[in-house]
Short mmCIF file of C-alpha atoms in Angstrom, two decimals:
data_model
loop_
_atom_site.label_atom_id
_atom_site.label_comp_id
_atom_site.label_asym_id
_atom_site.label_seq_id
_atom_site.Cartn_x
_atom_site.Cartn_y
_atom_site.Cartn_z
CA MET V 1 0.00 0.00 0.00
CA LEU V 2 2.40 2.74 1.18
CA LEU V 3 5.20 1.24 -0.81
CA LEU V 4 3.63 2.71 -3.95
CA ALA V 5 4.58 6.17 -2.65
CA LEU V 6 8.27 5.38 -2.54
CA PRO V 7 9.23 6.06 -6.16
CA PHE V 8 7.52 9.46 -6.12
CA LEU V 9 9.07 10.52 -2.84
CA VAL V 10 12.53 9.16 -3.36
CA CYS V 11 13.12 9.61 -7.06
CA HIS V 12 12.77 13.34 -6.88
CA ALA V 13 15.05 15.45 -8.89
CA MET V 14 18.77 15.60 -9.11
CA ALA V 15 19.07 19.30 -9.95
CA SER V 16 19.46 21.56 -6.93
CA ASP V 17 16.21 23.44 -7.53
CA ASP V 18 14.06 20.36 -8.17
CA ALA V 19 11.85 19.25 -5.31
CA PRO V 20 9.72 16.12 -4.78
CA PHE V 21 6.36 15.68 -6.49
CA GLY V 22 7.34 17.72 -9.58
CA LEU V 23 7.69 20.93 -7.57
CA ARG V 24 10.63 23.38 -7.59
CA TRP V 25 12.51 24.79 -4.61
CA GLY V 26 12.18 28.56 -4.52
CA ALA V 27 8.99 28.67 -6.59
CA GLY V 28 6.07 30.90 -5.64
CA ILE V 29 2.45 29.76 -5.53
CA GLU V 30 1.66 30.92 -9.07
CA GLU V 31 4.54 28.93 -10.59
CA LEU V 32 3.56 25.88 -8.54
CA LYS V 33 -0.02 26.18 -9.82
CA VAL V 34 1.27 26.30 -13.40
CA ARG V 35 3.11 23.06 -12.66
CA GLY V 36 -0.20 21.42 -11.59
CA LEU V 37 -0.50 22.18 -7.89
CA SER V 38 -3.93 23.00 -6.51
CA GLY V 39 -5.15 23.65 -3.00
CA GLU V 40 -5.51 26.56 -0.64
CA VAL V 41 -3.54 28.89 1.57
CA VAL V 42 -4.44 28.14 5.20
CA GLU V 43 -2.03 30.60 6.81
CA ASP V 44 -0.53 33.85 5.54
CA ASP V 45 1.33 36.15 7.89
CA GLY V 46 2.66 38.38 5.12
CA ASN V 47 6.05 36.70 5.34
CA HIS V 48 5.24 33.08 4.58
CA LYS V 49 2.26 31.07 3.47
CA THR V 50 1.23 27.58 4.44
CA PHE V 51 -0.44 25.90 1.48
CA VAL V 52 -2.41 22.65 1.77
CA ALA V 53 -2.26 20.81 -1.55
CA ARG V 54 -5.27 19.03 -3.02
CA THR V 55 -3.33 17.87 -6.07
CA LEU V 56 0.37 17.61 -6.85
CA PRO V 57 2.08 17.63 -10.28
CA LYS V 58 3.45 14.12 -9.61
CA PRO V 59 1.05 12.65 -7.05
CA THR V 60 1.14 9.38 -5.21
CA ALA V 61 -1.96 7.34 -4.41
CA ASP V 62 -0.91 7.00 -0.77
CA THR V 63 -0.98 10.71 -0.01
CA GLY V 64 -3.16 11.72 2.91
CA ALA V 65 -2.05 15.36 3.14
CA THR V 66 0.72 17.63 1.85
CA ARG V 67 1.54 21.01 3.37
CA LEU V 68 3.95 23.43 1.72
CA THR V 69 5.74 26.38 3.31
CA ILE V 70 6.29 29.20 0.81
CA HIS V 71 8.32 32.18 2.01
CA HIS V 72 7.79 35.63 0.46
CA ARG V 73 11.50 35.91 -0.44
CA TYR V 74 12.76 32.32 -0.73
CA GLY V 75 9.66 30.66 -2.22
CA LEU V 76 8.95 26.97 -1.59
CA GLN V 77 11.25 25.72 1.18
CA ARG V 78 9.37 22.96 3.02
CA ILE V 79 7.22 20.04 1.92
CA ALA V 80 5.50 17.97 4.61
CA TRP V 81 3.96 14.81 3.15
CA GLN V 82 1.75 12.45 5.15
CA SER V 83 0.43 9.08 4.13
CA LYS V 84 -3.17 8.08 4.41
CA ASP V 85 -4.08 6.73 7.84
CA LEU V 86 -2.63 3.39 8.86
CA SER V 87 -5.50 1.65 10.54
CA ASP V 88 -6.30 -1.96 11.36
CA ASP V 89 -2.70 -2.20 12.53
CA PRO V 90 -2.87 -2.71 16.32
CA THR V 91 0.77 -3.76 16.73
CA GLY V 92 2.17 -1.19 14.29
CA GLU V 93 3.57 -3.91 12.02
CA LYS V 94 2.28 -2.35 8.76
CA GLY V 95 3.52 1.06 9.81
CA LEU V 96 6.94 -0.27 10.75
CA ASP V 97 7.18 -2.11 7.42
CA ALA V 98 6.26 1.06 5.50
CA TYR V 99 8.76 3.11 7.53
CA SER V 100 11.48 0.52 6.94
CA ALA V 101 10.83 0.51 3.18
CA MET V 102 10.87 4.32 3.09
CA LYS V 103 14.08 4.43 5.11
CA SER V 104 15.73 1.91 2.77
CA SER V 105 14.74 3.93 -0.30
CA LEU V 106 15.90 7.23 1.19
CA THR V 107 19.15 5.61 2.30
CA ALA V 108 19.72 4.28 -1.23
CA GLN V 109 19.33 7.81 -2.57
CA PHE V 110 20.99 9.93 0.12
CA GLY V 111 23.33 7.54 1.89
CA ARG V 112 23.35 6.65 5.53
CA PRO V 113 21.07 8.78 7.73
CA LYS V 114 22.81 11.41 9.83
CA SER V 115 20.59 10.26 12.69
CA SER V 116 18.06 7.56 13.48
CA ASP V 117 16.01 7.17 16.62
CA GLU V 118 14.11 3.93 16.51
CA GLU V 119 13.02 3.37 20.06
CA MET V 120 10.06 1.05 19.96
CA PRO V 121 7.14 1.97 22.15
CA ALA V 122 7.43 0.44 25.60
CA THR V 123 3.89 -0.87 25.94
CA PRO V 124 3.60 -3.76 28.37
CA ASP V 125 0.14 -4.98 27.43
CA ARG V 126 0.29 -4.19 23.68
CA ASN V 127 -3.45 -3.62 23.58
CA ARG V 128 -5.08 -2.67 20.28
CA LEU V 129 -4.34 1.06 20.57
CA SER V 130 -1.13 1.16 22.56
CA PHE V 131 1.48 1.18 19.77
CA TYR V 132 0.31 4.33 17.97
CA GLN V 133 -0.89 5.97 21.20
CA CYS V 134 2.63 5.58 22.54
CA LEU V 135 4.18 7.14 19.42
CA ALA V 136 1.87 10.13 19.94
CA GLN V 137 3.24 10.75 23.44
CA ASP V 138 6.56 12.47 24.12
CA GLY V 139 9.16 10.12 25.53
CA CYS V 140 7.23 6.91 24.97
CA GLY V 141 8.77 5.84 21.66
CA ALA V 142 10.14 7.26 18.43
CA VAL V 143 10.62 5.97 14.91
CA VAL V 144 12.46 8.65 12.88
CA SER V 145 15.50 9.07 10.62
CA VAL V 146 17.11 12.21 9.17
CA TRP V 147 19.31 12.58 6.08
CA SER V 148 21.43 15.51 4.90
CA THR V 149 21.12 16.15 1.17
CA PRO V 150 22.54 18.81 -1.15
CA GLU V 151 19.08 20.44 -1.22
CA GLY V 152 18.39 20.25 2.53
CA ASP V 153 17.47 17.76 5.23
CA VAL V 154 14.91 14.99 4.77
CA ARG V 155 13.14 13.46 7.75
CA ALA V 156 11.03 10.29 7.71
CA ARG V 157 9.04 9.21 10.73
CA LEU V 158 6.17 7.07 11.85
CA THR V 159 3.62 9.02 13.87
CA GLY V 160 0.64 8.02 15.96
CA THR V 161 -2.56 9.47 17.34
CA THR V 162 -4.52 8.82 20.49
CA ALA V 163 -7.14 7.04 18.39
CA GLY V 164 -4.79 4.18 17.54
CA ILE V 165 -4.08 5.41 14.03
CA GLY V 166 -0.65 5.96 12.54
CA ARG V 167 0.82 7.77 9.55
CA LEU V 168 4.09 7.82 7.72
CA GLU V 169 5.46 11.35 7.38
CA VAL V 170 8.30 12.66 5.23
CA ILE V 171 9.49 16.26 5.47
CA PHE V 172 11.73 17.72 2.79
CA LEU V 173 13.55 20.98 3.56
CA GLY V 174 14.72 23.20 0.71
CA PRO V 175 18.19 24.71 0.26
CA ASP V 176 17.25 28.02 1.94
CA TRP V 177 15.28 26.53 4.84
CA SER V 178 17.79 27.63 7.50
CA ASP V 179 17.35 31.27 6.39
CA VAL V 180 13.57 30.88 6.38
CA ALA V 181 13.61 29.27 9.85
CA GLU V 182 15.66 32.17 11.21
CA ASP V 183 13.32 34.68 9.59
CA LEU V 184 10.26 32.95 11.05
CA LYS V 185 11.73 33.32 14.56
CA LYS V 186 12.04 37.10 14.32
CA PRO V 187 9.42 39.15 16.14
CA ASN V 188 7.56 41.82 14.16
CA ARG V 189 8.55 40.44 10.80
CA LYS V 190 6.93 41.81 7.66
#
């Protein structure tokens, strides 16, 4: 199921301005729309926009949600992709398999992760909801890896909710993300 997403996420561009899903780092909303992006701006503080995509130029069937951060000066600099919900997976086995496949694909493309934290949830009774509930709580468990790439960092992780549902998440940071992050920290920006 989630393995279908791997080629679209991992085989993103080799050029420094190419981003996953047929997008381009540094592009503004209008250029992204010309490329085939549709959706809506859900936040606009005059300095950056958060855009929730309904369609992507190169979509994957396993997409649950995609949020883009587009800075007024640096353009597209963050793509946060989430899979559809992982349900009917009380032990987290499907989620762990999807995470492992994603990690293998990203490692094949970017080399060894600069960090991995794969602390399995410490759930003594392993009831139907405990695996993903644990991942949703700070300090209970973590399944995440981070790679450094020429374009920016890539982070893959398995997340959970209190309802016993999990998701695979991959965040791609563009080449100017560190400047954007610093700018977003400034008070009274405009």
